[in-house]
Structures are given as structure tokens and as C-alpha cells.
């Protein structure tokens, strides 16, 4: 997903905003804001995956240590 977001942001930044009418400028601003939000959600999701992996590892180790 991150590649798609980055590629889309790159594409949006290549748009010559001076050639856009007001409605198109508003749409572009909305698109950029939406992409920024998606990128932030992707970062949060990645952190949650890391936390999940850590907790799973700790639980597994705890179970293995308890068996000994």
C-alpha cells in the first residue's frame, strides 16, 4: 500500500496547480489530505503489526518457559 500512496502523491505533485480552476484545486487539496491520512493509517497499522508480533513472541516464550 505504501508504494501506491507514494506513487500517487508523486503523481499529484506533478500537477501544475496554476492551470487548475478553483474546483480542481479543491479536489487536489482533498486528494492530498486523503492520501496523507491513508499514509498515517498505514504507519499506525505497521506499528500495530509490530506490537502484535512482540506480544505473540512473548506469549509463545512464556508458554515454552512454563512447560519446562
PDB file of N, CA and C in Angstrom:
ATOM      1  N   UNK A   1       0.831  -1.200   0.000  1.00  0.00           N
ATOM      2  CA  UNK A   1       0.000   0.000   0.000  1.00  0.00           C
ATOM      3  C   UNK A   1       0.868   1.253   0.000  1.00  0.00           C
ATOM      4  N   UNK A   2       1.967   1.229   0.730  1.00  0.00           N
ATOM      5  CA  UNK A   2       2.825   2.413   0.819  1.00  0.00           C
ATOM      6  C   UNK A   2       3.335   2.833  -0.551  1.00  0.00           C
ATOM      7  N   UNK A   3       3.685   1.861  -1.401  1.00  0.00           N
ATOM      8  CA  UNK A   3       4.155   2.205  -2.745  1.00  0.00           C
ATOM      9  C   UNK A   3       3.068   2.923  -3.528  1.00  0.00           C
ATOM     10  N   UNK A   4       1.850   2.441  -3.402  1.00  0.00           N
ATOM     11  CA  UNK A   4       0.730   3.068  -4.098  1.00  0.00           C
ATOM     12  C   UNK A   4       0.526   4.495  -3.612  1.00  0.00           C
ATOM     13  N   UNK A   5       0.602   4.702  -2.306  1.00  0.00           N
ATOM     14  CA  UNK A   5       0.437   6.040  -1.740  1.00  0.00           C
ATOM     15  C   UNK A   5       1.548   6.957  -2.245  1.00  0.00           C
ATOM     16  N   UNK A   6       2.785   6.487  -2.161  1.00  0.00           N
ATOM     17  CA  UNK A   6       3.928   7.311  -2.586  1.00  0.00           C
ATOM     18  C   UNK A   6       3.838   7.648  -4.071  1.00  0.00           C
ATOM     19  N   UNK A   7       3.486   6.662  -4.874  1.00  0.00           N
ATOM     20  CA  UNK A   7       3.372   6.905  -6.314  1.00  0.00           C
ATOM     21  C   UNK A   7       2.252   7.902  -6.615  1.00  0.00           C
ATOM     22  N   UNK A   8       1.155   7.778  -5.902  1.00  0.00           N
ATOM     23  CA  UNK A   8       0.030   8.690  -6.118  1.00  0.00           C
ATOM     24  C   UNK A   8       0.391  10.105  -5.688  1.00  0.00           C
ATOM     25  N   UNK A   9       1.063  10.237  -4.558  1.00  0.00           N
ATOM     26  CA  UNK A   9       1.495  11.563  -4.090  1.00  0.00           C
ATOM     27  C   UNK A   9       2.447  12.178  -5.118  1.00  0.00           C
ATOM     28  N   UNK A  10       3.397  11.386  -5.600  1.00  0.00           N
ATOM     29  CA  UNK A  10       4.322  11.891  -6.622  1.00  0.00           C
ATOM     30  C   UNK A  10       3.566  12.387  -7.840  1.00  0.00           C
ATOM     31  N   UNK A  11       2.578  11.612  -8.268  1.00  0.00           N
ATOM     32  CA  UNK A  11       1.780  11.996  -9.429  1.00  0.00           C
ATOM     33  C   UNK A  11       1.016  13.290  -9.161  1.00  0.00           C
ATOM     34  N   UNK A  12       0.422  13.395  -7.979  1.00  0.00           N
ATOM     35  CA  UNK A  12      -0.350  14.598  -7.659  1.00  0.00           C
ATOM     36  C   UNK A  12       0.535  15.840  -7.595  1.00  0.00           C
ATOM     37  N   UNK A  13       1.778  15.667  -7.121  1.00  0.00           N
ATOM     38  CA  UNK A  13       2.672  16.823  -7.036  1.00  0.00           C
ATOM     39  C   UNK A  13       3.196  17.263  -8.400  1.00  0.00           C
ATOM     40  N   UNK A  14       3.018  16.436  -9.433  1.00  0.00           N
ATOM     41  CA  UNK A  14       3.445  16.836 -10.773  1.00  0.00           C
ATOM     42  C   UNK A  14       2.396  17.695 -11.469  1.00  0.00           C
ATOM     43  N   UNK A  15       1.217  17.789 -10.883  1.00  0.00           N
ATOM     44  CA  UNK A  15       0.138  18.586 -11.473  1.00  0.00           C
ATOM     45  C   UNK A  15       0.461  20.064 -11.337  1.00  0.00           C
ATOM     46  N   UNK A  16       0.330  20.785 -12.432  1.00  0.00           N
ATOM     47  CA  UNK A  16       0.548  22.236 -12.418  1.00  0.00           C
ATOM     48  C   UNK A  16      -0.705  22.900 -11.861  1.00  0.00           C
ATOM     49  N   UNK A  17      -0.635  23.289 -10.592  1.00  0.00           N
ATOM     50  CA  UNK A  17      -1.809  23.835  -9.912  1.00  0.00           C
ATOM     51  C   UNK A  17      -2.290  25.153 -10.499  1.00  0.00           C
ATOM     52  N   UNK A  18      -1.396  25.895 -11.144  1.00  0.00           N
ATOM     53  CA  UNK A  18      -1.783  27.181 -11.719  1.00  0.00           C
ATOM     54  C   UNK A  18      -2.728  27.021 -12.898  1.00  0.00           C
ATOM     55  N   UNK A  19      -2.761  25.825 -13.485  1.00  0.00           N
ATOM     56  CA  UNK A  19      -3.644  25.574 -14.626  1.00  0.00           C
ATOM     57  C   UNK A  19      -4.998  25.029 -14.200  1.00  0.00           C
ATOM     58  N   UNK A  20      -5.172  24.827 -12.893  1.00  0.00           N
ATOM     59  CA  UNK A  20      -6.428  24.266 -12.388  1.00  0.00           C
ATOM     60  C   UNK A  20      -7.408  25.370 -12.030  1.00  0.00           C
ATOM     61  N   UNK A  21      -8.702  25.086 -12.240  1.00  0.00           N
ATOM     62  CA  UNK A  21      -9.707  26.036 -11.764  1.00  0.00           C
ATOM     63  C   UNK A  21      -9.905  25.791 -10.259  1.00  0.00           C
ATOM     64  N   UNK A  22     -10.708  26.608  -9.641  1.00  0.00           N
ATOM     65  CA  UNK A  22     -10.887  26.552  -8.185  1.00  0.00           C
ATOM     66  C   UNK A  22     -11.389  25.182  -7.740  1.00  0.00           C
ATOM     67  N   UNK A  23     -12.375  24.640  -8.433  1.00  0.00           N
ATOM     68  CA  UNK A  23     -12.914  23.332  -8.050  1.00  0.00           C
ATOM     69  C   UNK A  23     -11.856  22.234  -8.165  1.00  0.00           C
ATOM     70  N   UNK A  24     -11.030  22.304  -9.190  1.00  0.00           N
ATOM     71  CA  UNK A  24      -9.969  21.318  -9.356  1.00  0.00           C
ATOM     72  C   UNK A  24      -8.913  21.466  -8.262  1.00  0.00           C
ATOM     73  N   UNK A  25      -8.615  22.710  -7.867  1.00  0.00           N
ATOM     74  CA  UNK A  25      -7.666  22.938  -6.782  1.00  0.00           C
ATOM     75  C   UNK A  25      -8.197  22.367  -5.467  1.00  0.00           C
ATOM     76  N   UNK A  26      -9.486  22.544  -5.231  1.00  0.00           N
ATOM     77  CA  UNK A  26     -10.106  21.991  -4.027  1.00  0.00           C
ATOM     78  C   UNK A  26     -10.041  20.464  -4.066  1.00  0.00           C
ATOM     79  N   UNK A  27     -10.336  19.876  -5.205  1.00  0.00           N
ATOM     80  CA  UNK A  27     -10.275  18.417  -5.350  1.00  0.00           C
ATOM     81  C   UNK A  27      -8.851  17.912  -5.130  1.00  0.00           C
ATOM     82  N   UNK A  28      -7.870  18.632  -5.644  1.00  0.00           N
ATOM     83  CA  UNK A  28      -6.467  18.247  -5.458  1.00  0.00           C
ATOM     84  C   UNK A  28      -6.085  18.319  -3.981  1.00  0.00           C
ATOM     85  N   UNK A  29      -6.484  19.380  -3.323  1.00  0.00           N
ATOM     86  CA  UNK A  29      -6.212  19.516  -1.892  1.00  0.00           C
ATOM     87  C   UNK A  29      -6.859  18.405  -1.085  1.00  0.00           C
ATOM     88  N   UNK A  30      -8.082  18.063  -1.442  1.00  0.00           N
ATOM     89  CA  UNK A  30      -8.783  16.967  -0.772  1.00  0.00           C
ATOM     90  C   UNK A  30      -8.059  15.641  -1.007  1.00  0.00           C
ATOM     91  N   UNK A  31      -7.615  15.418  -2.235  1.00  0.00           N
ATOM     92  CA  UNK A  31      -6.892  14.181  -2.565  1.00  0.00           C
ATOM     93  C   UNK A  31      -5.597  14.084  -1.764  1.00  0.00           C
ATOM     94  N   UNK A  32      -4.866  15.189  -1.667  1.00  0.00           N
ATOM     95  CA  UNK A  32      -3.612  15.186  -0.903  1.00  0.00           C
ATOM     96  C   UNK A  32      -3.866  14.928   0.583  1.00  0.00           C
ATOM     97  N   UNK A  33      -4.921  15.535   1.114  1.00  0.00           N
ATOM     98  CA  UNK A  33      -5.253  15.323   2.522  1.00  0.00           C
ATOM     99  C   UNK A  33      -5.667  13.876   2.773  1.00  0.00           C
ATOM    100  N   UNK A  34      -6.428  13.310   1.862  1.00  0.00           N
ATOM    101  CA  UNK A  34      -6.858  11.919   1.987  1.00  0.00           C
ATOM    102  C   UNK A  34      -5.664  10.978   1.925  1.00  0.00           C
ATOM    103  N   UNK A  35      -4.733  11.255   1.035  1.00  0.00           N
ATOM    104  CA  UNK A  35      -3.537  10.423   0.940  1.00  0.00           C
ATOM    105  C   UNK A  35      -2.668  10.530   2.191  1.00  0.00           C
ATOM    106  N   UNK A  36      -2.571  11.723   2.747  1.00  0.00           N
ATOM    107  CA  UNK A  36      -1.809  11.901   3.980  1.00  0.00           C
ATOM    108  C   UNK A  36      -2.439  11.088   5.109  1.00  0.00           C
ATOM    109  N   UNK A  37      -3.752  11.088   5.164  1.00  0.00           N
ATOM    110  CA  UNK A  37      -4.448  10.311   6.183  1.00  0.00           C
ATOM    111  C   UNK A  37      -4.211   8.817   5.960  1.00  0.00           C
ATOM    112  N   UNK A  38      -4.262   8.376   4.714  1.00  0.00           N
ATOM    113  CA  UNK A  38      -4.022   6.965   4.410  1.00  0.00           C
ATOM    114  C   UNK A  38      -2.599   6.563   4.786  1.00  0.00           C
ATOM    115  N   UNK A  39      -1.655   7.437   4.530  1.00  0.00           N
ATOM    116  CA  UNK A  39      -0.266   7.148   4.890  1.00  0.00           C
ATOM    117  C   UNK A  39      -0.124   7.024   6.403  1.00  0.00           C
ATOM    118  N   UNK A  40      -0.766   7.892   7.131  1.00  0.00           N
ATOM    119  CA  UNK A  40      -0.708   7.846   8.596  1.00  0.00           C
ATOM    120  C   UNK A  40      -1.353   6.556   9.112  1.00  0.00           C
ATOM    121  N   UNK A  41      -2.488   6.185   8.531  1.00  0.00           N
ATOM    122  CA  UNK A  41      -3.141   4.945   8.936  1.00  0.00           C
ATOM    123  C   UNK A  41      -2.261   3.738   8.633  1.00  0.00           C
ATOM    124  N   UNK A  42      -1.544   3.781   7.515  1.00  0.00           N
ATOM    125  CA  UNK A  42      -0.633   2.700   7.163  1.00  0.00           C
ATOM    126  C   UNK A  42       0.503   2.610   8.189  1.00  0.00           C
ATOM    127  N   UNK A  43       1.004   3.761   8.643  1.00  0.00           N
ATOM    128  CA  UNK A  43       2.061   3.776   9.659  1.00  0.00           C
ATOM    129  C   UNK A  43       1.553   3.201  10.984  1.00  0.00           C
ATOM    130  N   UNK A  44       0.347   3.578  11.351  1.00  0.00           N
ATOM    131  CA  UNK A  44      -0.256   3.056  12.584  1.00  0.00           C
ATOM    132  C   UNK A  44      -0.443   1.544  12.466  1.00  0.00           C
ATOM    133  N   UNK A  45      -0.920   1.095  11.319  1.00  0.00           N
ATOM    134  CA  UNK A  45      -1.125  -0.327  11.087  1.00  0.00           C
ATOM    135  C   UNK A  45       0.191  -1.097  11.210  1.00  0.00           C
ATOM    136  N   UNK A  46       1.263  -0.537  10.684  1.00  0.00           N
ATOM    137  CA  UNK A  46       2.575  -1.183  10.764  1.00  0.00           C
ATOM    138  C   UNK A  46       3.035  -1.283  12.218  1.00  0.00           C
ATOM    139  N   UNK A  47       2.813  -0.248  12.987  1.00  0.00           N
ATOM    140  CA  UNK A  47       3.184  -0.289  14.409  1.00  0.00           C
ATOM    141  C   UNK A  47       2.364  -1.332  15.160  1.00  0.00           C
ATOM    142  N   UNK A  48       1.083  -1.432  14.819  1.00  0.00           N
ATOM    143  CA  UNK A  48       0.239  -2.440  15.455  1.00  0.00           C
ATOM    144  C   UNK A  48       0.709  -3.850  15.100  1.00  0.00           C
ATOM    145  N   UNK A  49       1.146  -4.051  13.863  1.00  0.00           N
ATOM    146  CA  UNK A  49       1.687  -5.358  13.469  1.00  0.00           C
ATOM    147  C   UNK A  49       2.924  -5.693  14.298  1.00  0.00           C
ATOM    148  N   UNK A  50       3.787  -4.704  14.503  1.00  0.00           N
ATOM    149  CA  UNK A  50       4.995  -4.913  15.301  1.00  0.00           C
ATOM    150  C   UNK A  50       4.642  -5.273  16.736  1.00  0.00           C
ATOM    151  N   UNK A  51       3.696  -4.552  17.309  1.00  0.00           N
ATOM    152  CA  UNK A  51       3.257  -4.829  18.675  1.00  0.00           C
ATOM    153  C   UNK A  51       2.656  -6.233  18.759  1.00  0.00           C
ATOM    154  N   UNK A  52       1.841  -6.592  17.778  1.00  0.00           N
ATOM    155  CA  UNK A  52       1.232  -7.928  17.756  1.00  0.00           C
ATOM    156  C   UNK A  52       2.301  -9.009  17.703  1.00  0.00           C
ATOM    157  N   UNK A  53       3.306  -8.814  16.863  1.00  0.00           N
ATOM    158  CA  UNK A  53       4.400  -9.785  16.757  1.00  0.00           C
ATOM    159  C   UNK A  53       5.139  -9.906  18.087  1.00  0.00           C
ATOM    160  N   UNK A  54       5.411  -8.778  18.730  1.00  0.00           N
ATOM    161  CA  UNK A  54       6.087  -8.775  20.024  1.00  0.00           C
ATOM    162  C   UNK A  54       5.275  -9.525  21.072  1.00  0.00           C
ATOM    163  N   UNK A  55       3.976  -9.231  21.135  1.00  0.00           N
ATOM    164  CA  UNK A  55       3.115  -9.902  22.114  1.00  0.00           C
ATOM    165  C   UNK A  55       2.999 -11.400  21.827  1.00  0.00           C
ATOM    166  N   UNK A  56       2.901 -11.762  20.564  1.00  0.00           N
ATOM    167  CA  UNK A  56       2.834 -13.171  20.189  1.00  0.00           C
ATOM    168  C   UNK A  56       4.114 -13.889  20.584  1.00  0.00           C
ATOM    169  N   UNK A  57       5.246 -13.253  20.325  1.00  0.00           N
ATOM    170  CA  UNK A  57       6.537 -13.844  20.701  1.00  0.00           C
ATOM    171  C   UNK A  57       6.642 -13.998  22.207  1.00  0.00           C
ATOM    172  N   UNK A  58       6.242 -12.977  22.943  1.00  0.00           N
ATOM    173  CA  UNK A  58       6.306 -13.040  24.408  1.00  0.00           C
ATOM    174  C   UNK A  58       5.395 -14.137  24.940  1.00  0.00           C
ATOM    175  N   UNK A  59       4.197 -14.255  24.379  1.00  0.00           N
ATOM    176  CA  UNK A  59       3.248 -15.282  24.808  1.00  0.00           C
ATOM    177  C   UNK A  59       3.800 -16.665  24.514  1.00  0.00           C
ATOM    178  N   UNK A  60       4.383 -16.820  23.344  1.00  0.00           N
ATOM    179  CA  UNK A  60       4.964 -18.111  22.963  1.00  0.00           C
ATOM    180  C   UNK A  60       6.109 -18.468  23.907  1.00  0.00           C
ATOM    181  N   UNK A  61       6.978 -17.520  24.162  1.00  0.00           N
ATOM    182  CA  UNK A  61       8.104 -17.774  25.068  1.00  0.00           C
ATOM    183  C   UNK A  61       7.621 -18.093  26.472  1.00  0.00           C
ATOM    184  N   UNK A  62       6.595 -17.397  26.898  1.00  0.00           N
ATOM    185  CA  UNK A  62       6.038 -17.635  28.233  1.00  0.00           C
ATOM    186  C   UNK A  62       5.485 -19.048  28.310  1.00  0.00           C
ATOM    187  N   UNK A  63       4.825 -19.490  27.266  1.00  0.00           N
ATOM    188  CA  UNK A  63       4.272 -20.838  27.225  1.00  0.00           C
ATOM    189  C   UNK A  63       5.355 -21.884  27.215  1.00  0.00           C
ATOM    190  N   UNK A  64       6.410 -21.637  26.468  1.00  0.00           N
ATOM    191  CA  UNK A  64       7.532 -22.577  26.390  1.00  0.00           C
ATOM    192  C   UNK A  64       8.267 -22.615  27.736  1.00  0.00           C
ATOM    193  N   UNK A  65       8.477 -21.467  28.344  1.00  0.00           N
ATOM    194  CA  UNK A  65       9.153 -21.414  29.641  1.00  0.00           C
ATOM    195  C   UNK A  65       8.324 -22.110  30.717  1.00  0.00           C
ATOM    196  N   UNK A  66       7.002 -22.022  30.612  1.00  0.00           N
ATOM    197  CA  UNK A  66       6.131 -22.637  31.602  1.00  0.00           C
ATOM    198  C   UNK A  66       6.119 -24.149  31.505  1.00  0.00           C
ATOM    199  N   UNK A  67       6.422 -24.691  30.324  1.00  0.00           N
ATOM    200  CA  UNK A  67       6.428 -26.129  30.110  1.00  0.00           C
ATOM    201  C   UNK A  67       7.655 -26.781  30.739  1.00  0.00           C
ATOM    202  N   UNK A  68       8.732 -26.043  30.779  1.00  0.00           N
ATOM    203  CA  UNK A  68       9.986 -26.607  31.308  1.00  0.00           C
ATOM    204  C   UNK A  68       9.898 -26.978  32.728  1.00  0.00           C
TER     205      UNK A  68
END
